[in-house]
Amino acid sequence: MGRAPVGFRAIRTVFIFTTICVLLFTDNALCFYLPGVAPEDFQKGDPLNVKVNKLTSIKTQLPYSYYTLPFCRPSTIIDSRENLGEVLRGDRIENSPYVFKMREPQMCNVVCRLILDAKSTKEFKEKIEDEYRVNMILDNLPLVVPIPRSEQEGPPIYQLGFHVGLKGQYSGSKEEKYFLHNHLSFTVKFHKDQQTDSARIVGQWGTNTRLTTCDPHDKKTVTSSNSPQEVEDKQEVIFTYDVSFQESEVKWASRWDTYLLMTDDQIHWFSIVNSLMIVLFLSGMVAMIMLRTLYRDISRYNELETQEEAQEETGWKLVHADVFRPPSNSDLLCVYVGTGVQFLGMVLVTMMFAVLGFLSPSNRGGLMTAMLLLWVFMGIFAGYAAARLYKMFKGTEWKRIALRTSFLFPAAAFCVFFILNALIWGQKSSGAVPFGTMFALVFLWFGISVPLVFLGSYVGFKKPAIEDPVKTNKIPRQIPEQTWYMNPIFSILIGGILPFGAVFIELFFILTSIWLNQFYYIFGFLFIVFIILLVTCSEITIVLCYFQLCSEDYLWWWRSYLTSGSSALYLFLYATFYFFTKLDITKPVSGALYFGYMLIASYAFFVLTGTIGFYACFWFTRLIYSSVKID
């Protein structure tokens, strides 16, 4: 075999070098770390170390480290190993002064005593006002608080974490006071092995209660704990906790089931099935109409015997000499199509990993880490797709297309992300991405993604150009005046409704899991909905493209992309509706975070759905024009 070209060898060398470097530099961010996969057995009396995670609030969407508040601290604070996704989510997992002993109940344990000063009093009141919750972890299981259902039927609803405190009034007073949850009651569920007498933790519950009972054999004395702890300056606070252990029949492999069934699953299943049935029915109808109409048109065109008869015909065949004419701004179209292929590859592989269970909620940050890494490595397909389309348009400067593909979407997303991160940093939130992680993200982009895009473009441009099924005239045909319903803006906006309708039910649950701090776990249904989205985007684009060509309008390239891509507009409008109807965000910074991240998500959805519609229309036009006789 001959030696590879110099450019290819250079790209390959850079790729290998940067892959090794990024794995070294990011250390705990990109290692193969799957917490919670292997069960841990505990003997009676073994210490159980409770870890603390971030403070979260659905009102502010700004996470904070647990020790930003003057809670009791251990002698040494140790940060746990975190992956890239956890850092981006604002997780800060640290040790705590709470230590349990397996299957040994404890009561009236005093953690520490603190005297509040003016600063700590203000901090506690601010966090109570914003309804912050404390998140804890034991054996990779998050702490949940059971809340009985209003109808008193069925299992309770479990909420992640417990509130820092609450606002209330003393009897006979109208003045609102702030009260601190300084006594915690923990219940640890365990599954016991009868043969070895060891046990595995299968649940962790907590409640915020006042201290009303103590172990009579315990000689510890706790004062001022039978009434709510008011947050006031110069007030002494005694942090205490109880621990009880409860044997459970739930096995370790099923211990996450309780956490994942936090909402009414019947409504969820009914909504998704109903949506799928409607979309499948509409898609089937569209497919039948298109197949029958096309079959009749192709048969009629092929039966024409003379040129005069062909000239008398109207419809999509008359624009055969212009339908493959390169569009305006063809370079930009190539870049967007390549980026869409990158997204499509990332989403498909992520879905497959999620369906197989590799990205379960027990692996915190795993989903985000996987998506980022897959996005980076799918750059090779982005470059290949962009270069192949660019060469079909008779382009010659493939390096320029590769460079624009490498930077168009990532640069826009990174600019918004950087501005939002600056806002979070200004609020001193743990959600602010540290400099080391920011450097790792930039290194992934420039060190791996960009070289892979260039490698894919190099390979794609070396391939033979895609041949058009019909010849293109040098002089473009005049497009007749179009009816009002074939107006480009109108047809594009109409085309985005059906793809959005295929996903908006699932979108509600996704937004709820992201912004209301709940788990999302039904990746099987999500994968089905995504397949339905693919089919719907393809079919609606083909239908509208067919109507456009029948109206002798051959400018289908950009319109096919924008038709299905316009569903992103409806996604953003729905996100706006969700913000005002479901969320209780009042701070400007929190609102900017919501709309900033939803803008990035909508932009990504536009690129993805637009590329799906474009390729469907591209395949459709090549198919029909290669199936008719053209003199």
Coordinates of N, CA, C and O in Angstrom, one line a residue, residues 416-527:
V416 N -23.4 31.7 23.6 CA -24.5 31.7 24.5 C -24.2 31.1 25.9 O -24.5 31.6 27.0
F417 N -23.5 29.9 25.8 CA -23.2 29.2 27.0 C -22.2 30.0 27.9 O -22.3 30.1 29.1
F418 N -21.3 30.7 27.2 CA -20.3 31.5 28.0 C -20.9 32.7 28.7 O -20.6 33.0 29.8
I419 N -21.9 33.3 28.0 CA -22.6 34.4 28.6 C -23.4 34.0 29.8 O -23.4 34.6 30.9
L420 N -24.1 32.8 29.6 CA -24.9 32.3 30.7 C -24.0 31.9 31.9 O -24.4 32.1 33.1
N421 N -22.9 31.3 31.6 CA -22.0 30.9 32.6 C -21.4 32.1 33.4 O -21.2 32.0 34.6
A422 N -21.2 33.2 32.7 CA -20.8 34.4 33.4 C -21.9 34.9 34.4 O -21.6 35.4 35.5
L423 N -23.1 34.8 33.9 CA -24.2 35.2 34.8 C -24.3 34.3 36.0 O -24.5 34.8 37.2
I424 N -24.1 33.0 35.8 CA -24.1 32.1 37.0 C -22.9 32.3 37.9 O -23.1 32.3 39.1
W425 N -21.8 32.6 37.3 CA -20.6 32.9 38.1 C -20.8 34.1 38.9 O -20.4 34.2 40.1
G426 N -21.5 35.1 38.4 CA -21.8 36.4 39.1 C -22.7 36.1 40.3 O -22.7 36.9 41.3
Q427 N -23.5 35.0 40.2 CA -24.4 34.7 41.4 C -23.7 33.8 42.4 O -24.3 33.3 43.3
K428 N -22.4 33.5 42.1 CA -21.6 32.6 43.0 C -22.2 31.2 43.1 O -22.2 30.6 44.2
S429 N -22.8 30.7 42.1 CA -23.5 29.4 42.1 C -22.5 28.3 41.7 O -21.6 28.5 40.9
S430 N -22.7 27.1 42.3 CA -21.9 26.0 41.9 C -22.2 25.5 40.5 O -21.5 24.7 40.0
G431 N -23.3 26.0 39.9 CA -23.5 25.7 38.5 C -22.6 26.3 37.5 O -22.6 25.9 36.3
A432 N -21.8 27.3 38.0 CA -20.8 27.9 37.1 C -19.7 26.9 36.7 O -19.1 26.3 37.6
V433 N -19.4 26.8 35.5 CA -18.4 25.8 35.0 C -17.0 26.3 35.4 O -16.7 27.5 35.0
P434 N -16.2 25.6 36.1 CA -14.9 26.1 36.5 C -14.0 26.2 35.2 O -14.3 25.6 34.2
F435 N -12.8 26.9 35.4 CA -11.9 27.1 34.3 C -11.4 25.8 33.7 O -11.3 25.7 32.5
G436 N -11.1 24.8 34.6 CA -10.5 23.6 34.1 C -11.5 22.9 33.2 O -11.1 22.3 32.1
T437 N -12.8 22.8 33.6 CA -13.8 22.2 32.7 C -14.0 23.0 31.4 O -14.2 22.4 30.4
M438 N -14.0 24.3 31.5 CA -14.2 25.1 30.3 C -13.0 24.8 29.4 O -13.2 24.7 28.1
F439 N -11.8 24.7 29.9 CA -10.7 24.4 29.0 C -10.8 23.0 28.4 O -10.5 22.8 27.2
A440 N -11.4 22.1 29.2 CA -11.6 20.7 28.6 C -12.6 20.8 27.5 O -12.4 20.1 26.4
L441 N -13.7 21.6 27.6 CA -14.7 21.7 26.5 C -14.1 22.3 25.3 O -14.3 21.8 24.2
V442 N -13.3 23.3 25.5 CA -12.6 24.0 24.3 C -11.6 23.0 23.7 O -11.5 22.9 22.4
F443 N -11.0 22.2 24.5 CA -10.0 21.2 24.0 C -10.7 20.1 23.2 O -10.2 19.7 22.2
L444 N -11.9 19.7 23.7 CA -12.7 18.7 22.9 C -13.1 19.3 21.6 O -13.1 18.5 20.6
W445 N -13.4 20.5 21.6 CA -13.9 21.2 20.3 C -12.7 21.3 19.3 O -12.8 20.8 18.2
F446 N -11.7 22.0 19.8 CA -10.6 22.3 18.8 C -9.6 21.1 18.7 O -9.0 20.9 17.6
G447 N -9.5 20.3 19.7 CA -8.5 19.2 19.6 C -9.0 17.9 19.0 O -8.2 17.2 18.4
I448 N -10.4 17.7 19.0 CA -10.9 16.4 18.5 C -11.9 16.7 17.4 O -11.9 16.2 16.3
S449 N -12.9 17.5 17.7 CA -14.0 17.7 16.8 C -13.6 18.4 15.5 O -13.9 17.9 14.4
V450 N -12.8 19.5 15.6 CA -12.3 20.1 14.3 C -11.5 19.2 13.5 O -11.7 19.1 12.3
P451 N -10.5 18.5 14.0 CA -9.7 17.6 13.1 C -10.6 16.5 12.5 O -10.4 16.1 11.4
L452 N -11.6 16.0 13.3 CA -12.4 15.0 12.7 C -13.3 15.5 11.6 O -13.5 14.8 10.6
V453 N -13.8 16.7 11.7 CA -14.6 17.4 10.6 C -13.7 17.5 9.4 O -14.2 17.2 8.3
F454 N -12.5 17.9 9.5 CA -11.6 18.0 8.4 C -11.3 16.7 7.8 O -11.2 16.5 6.6
L455 N -11.1 15.7 8.6 CA -10.8 14.3 8.1 C -12.0 13.8 7.3 O -11.9 13.3 6.2
G456 N -13.3 14.0 7.9 CA -14.4 13.6 7.1 C -14.6 14.4 5.8 O -15.0 13.8 4.8
S457 N -14.3 15.7 5.8 CA -14.4 16.4 4.6 C -13.4 16.0 3.6 O -13.7 15.9 2.4
Y458 N -12.2 15.7 4.0 CA -11.2 15.2 3.1 C -11.6 13.9 2.4 O -11.5 13.7 1.2
V459 N -12.2 13.0 3.2 CA -12.6 11.7 2.6 C -13.8 11.9 1.7 O -13.9 11.3 0.6
G460 N -14.8 12.7 2.2 CA -16.0 13.0 1.4 C -15.7 13.7 0.1 O -16.3 13.3 -1.0
F461 N -14.7 14.6 0.1 CA -14.5 15.3 -1.2 C -13.7 14.5 -2.2 O -13.7 14.7 -3.4
K462 N -13.0 13.5 -1.7 CA -12.3 12.6 -2.6 C -13.2 11.6 -3.3 O -12.8 11.0 -4.3
K463 N -14.4 11.4 -2.8 CA -15.4 10.5 -3.4 C -15.9 11.2 -4.7 O -15.9 12.4 -4.9
P464 N -16.3 10.3 -5.7 CA -16.9 10.9 -6.9 C -18.1 11.7 -6.6 O -18.9 11.4 -5.7
A465 N -18.3 12.8 -7.4 CA -19.4 13.7 -7.2 C -20.7 12.9 -7.5 O -20.8 12.1 -8.4
I466 N -21.8 13.3 -6.7 CA -23.1 12.7 -7.0 C -23.7 13.2 -8.3 O -23.8 14.4 -8.5
E467 N -24.0 12.3 -9.2 CA -24.6 12.7 -10.5 C -26.1 13.0 -10.4 O -26.8 12.2 -9.8
D468 N -26.5 14.0 -11.1 CA -27.9 14.3 -11.1 C -28.6 13.4 -12.1 O -28.1 13.0 -13.1
P469 N -29.9 13.0 -11.8 CA -30.6 12.1 -12.7 C -31.0 12.7 -14.0 O -31.3 12.0 -15.0
V470 N -31.1 14.1 -14.1 CA -31.4 14.8 -15.3 C -30.5 16.0 -15.5 O -29.8 16.4 -14.5
K471 N -30.4 16.5 -16.7 CA -29.5 17.6 -17.0 C -30.1 18.9 -16.6 O -31.4 19.0 -16.6
T472 N -29.3 19.9 -16.3 CA -29.8 21.2 -15.9 C -29.5 22.2 -17.0 O -28.3 22.3 -17.5
N473 N -30.5 23.0 -17.4 CA -30.3 24.0 -18.4 C -29.5 25.2 -17.9 O -29.4 25.4 -16.7
K474 N -28.8 25.9 -18.8 CA -28.0 27.0 -18.4 C -28.8 28.2 -18.0 O -28.5 29.0 -17.1
I475 N -30.0 28.3 -18.7 CA -30.9 29.5 -18.4 C -32.0 29.0 -17.5 O -32.7 28.1 -17.8
P476 N -32.2 29.6 -16.3 CA -33.2 29.1 -15.4 C -34.6 29.4 -15.9 O -34.8 30.5 -16.6
R477 N -35.5 28.6 -15.7 CA -36.9 28.7 -16.1 C -37.6 29.7 -15.2 O -37.4 29.8 -14.0
Q478 N -38.5 30.5 -15.8 CA -39.3 31.4 -15.0 C -40.4 30.7 -14.2 O -41.1 29.8 -14.7
I479 N -40.4 31.1 -12.9 CA -41.4 30.4 -12.0 C -42.7 31.2 -12.1 O -42.7 32.4 -11.9
P480 N -43.8 30.5 -12.4 CA -45.1 31.2 -12.5 C -45.6 31.7 -11.1 O -45.1 31.3 -10.1
E481 N -46.5 32.6 -11.2 CA -47.1 33.2 -9.9 C -47.8 32.1 -9.1 O -48.5 31.3 -9.7
Q482 N -47.5 32.1 -7.8 CA -48.0 31.0 -7.0 C -49.2 31.4 -6.2 O -49.5 32.6 -6.0
T483 N -50.1 30.5 -5.9 CA -51.3 30.7 -5.1 C -50.9 31.1 -3.7 O -49.7 30.8 -3.3
W484 N -51.8 31.6 -2.9 CA -51.5 32.1 -1.6 C -51.0 31.0 -0.6 O -50.1 31.2 0.2
Y485 N -51.6 29.8 -0.8 CA -51.2 28.7 0.1 C -49.9 28.1 -0.2 O -49.4 27.3 0.5
M486 N -49.3 28.4 -1.4 CA -48.0 27.9 -1.7 C -46.9 29.0 -1.5 O -45.8 28.8 -1.8
N487 N -47.3 30.1 -0.8 CA -46.3 31.0 -0.4 C -45.3 30.4 0.5 O -45.6 29.6 1.4
P488 N -44.0 30.7 0.3 CA -42.9 30.0 1.0 C -43.1 30.1 2.6 O -43.0 29.1 3.3
I489 N -43.4 31.3 3.1 CA -43.5 31.5 4.5 C -44.6 30.7 5.1 O -44.5 30.0 6.1
F490 N -45.8 30.7 4.4 CA -47.0 30.0 4.8 C -46.7 28.5 4.9 O -47.0 27.8 5.8
S491 N -46.2 27.9 3.8 CA -46.0 26.5 3.7 C -44.9 26.0 4.7 O -45.0 24.9 5.2
I492 N -43.9 26.8 4.9 CA -42.9 26.5 5.9 C -43.4 26.4 7.3 O -43.2 25.5 8.0
L493 N -44.2 27.4 7.7 CA -44.8 27.4 9.0 C -45.8 26.3 9.2 O -45.9 25.7 10.2
I494 N -46.6 26.0 8.1 CA -47.5 24.8 8.2 C -46.8 23.5 8.4 O -47.2 22.6 9.1
G495 N -45.7 23.4 7.6 CA -44.9 22.1 7.7 C -44.3 21.8 9.0 O -44.1 20.6 9.3
G496 N -44.1 22.8 9.9 CA -43.5 22.4 11.2 C -44.5 22.0 12.2 O -44.1 21.5 13.3
I497 N -45.8 22.1 12.0 CA -46.8 21.7 13.0 C -46.8 20.2 13.3 O -46.8 19.8 14.4
L498 N -46.8 19.4 12.2 CA -46.9 18.0 12.4 C -45.7 17.4 13.1 O -45.9 16.6 14.1
P499 N -44.5 17.7 12.8 CA -43.3 17.2 13.5 C -43.4 17.6 15.0 O -43.0 16.8 15.9
F500 N -43.8 18.9 15.3 CA -43.9 19.3 16.7 C -45.0 18.5 17.4 O -44.8 18.1 18.6
G501 N -46.1 18.2 16.7 CA -47.1 17.5 17.3 C -46.7 16.1 17.7 O -47.3 15.4 18.6
A502 N -45.7 15.6 17.0 CA -45.2 14.2 17.3 C -44.4 14.1 18.6 O -44.3 13.1 19.2
V503 N -43.9 15.3 19.1 CA -43.0 15.2 20.2 C -43.5 16.1 21.4 O -42.9 16.1 22.5
F504 N -44.6 16.9 21.2 CA -44.8 17.9 22.3 C -45.3 17.2 23.6 O -45.0 17.8 24.7
I505 N -46.0 16.1 23.5 CA -46.3 15.4 24.8 C -45.1 15.0 25.5 O -44.9 15.2 26.7
E506 N -44.1 14.4 24.8 CA -42.9 13.9 25.4 C -42.1 15.1 25.9 O -41.4 15.1 26.9
L507 N -42.2 16.2 25.1 CA -41.5 17.4 25.5 C -41.9 17.9 26.8 O -41.0 18.4 27.6
F508 N -43.1 17.8 27.2 CA -43.6 18.2 28.5 C -42.9 17.5 29.6 O -42.4 18.1 30.6
F509 N -42.7 16.2 29.5 CA -42.0 15.4 30.5 C -40.5 15.7 30.6 O -39.9 15.7 31.6
I510 N -40.0 16.0 29.4 CA -38.5 16.3 29.4 C -38.3 17.6 30.0 O -37.3 17.8 30.8
L511 N -39.1 18.6 29.8 CA -38.9 19.9 30.4 C -39.2 19.8 31.9 O -38.5 20.5 32.7
T512 N -40.1 19.0 32.3 CA -40.4 18.8 33.7 C -39.2 18.2 34.4 O -38.8 18.6 35.5
S513 N -38.6 17.2 33.8 CA -37.4 16.5 34.4 C -36.2 17.5 34.5 O -35.5 17.4 35.5
I514 N -36.1 18.4 33.6 CA -34.9 19.3 33.6 C -35.1 20.5 34.5 O -34.3 20.8 35.4
W515 N -36.3 21.1 34.5 CA -36.5 22.3 35.2 C -37.2 22.2 36.5 O -37.3 23.1 37.4
L516 N -37.9 21.0 36.8 CA -38.5 20.8 38.1 C -37.8 19.7 38.9 O -38.4 19.1 39.8
N517 N -36.6 19.4 38.5 CA -35.7 18.5 39.2 C -36.3 17.1 39.5 O -36.4 16.6 40.6
Q518 N -36.8 16.5 38.4 CA -37.3 15.1 38.4 C -36.5 14.2 37.5 O -35.8 14.7 36.6
F519 N -36.7 12.9 37.8 CA -36.0 11.9 36.9 C -36.7 11.7 35.6 O -37.9 11.8 35.6
Y520 N -36.0 11.5 34.5 CA -36.5 11.1 33.3 C -36.0 9.7 32.9 O -34.7 9.5 32.9
Y521 N -36.8 8.7 32.7 CA -36.3 7.4 32.6 C -36.9 6.5 31.5 O -36.4 5.4 31.2
I522 N -38.0 7.0 30.8 CA -38.6 6.1 29.8 C -38.0 6.3 28.4 O -38.6 6.8 27.5
F523 N -36.7 5.9 28.3 CA -36.0 6.1 27.1 C -36.5 5.2 25.9 O -36.3 5.5 24.8
G524 N -37.2 4.1 26.3 CA -37.8 3.3 25.3 C -38.9 4.0 24.5 O -38.9 4.0 23.3
F525 N -39.7 4.7 25.2 CA -40.8 5.5 24.6 C -40.2 6.7 23.9 O -40.6 7.1 22.8
L526 N -39.1 7.3 24.4 CA -38.5 8.4 23.8 C -37.9 8.0 22.5 O -38.0 8.7 21.5
F527 N -37.3 6.8 22.4 CA -36.8 6.3 21.1 C -37.9 6.1 20.1 O -37.7 6.4 18.9

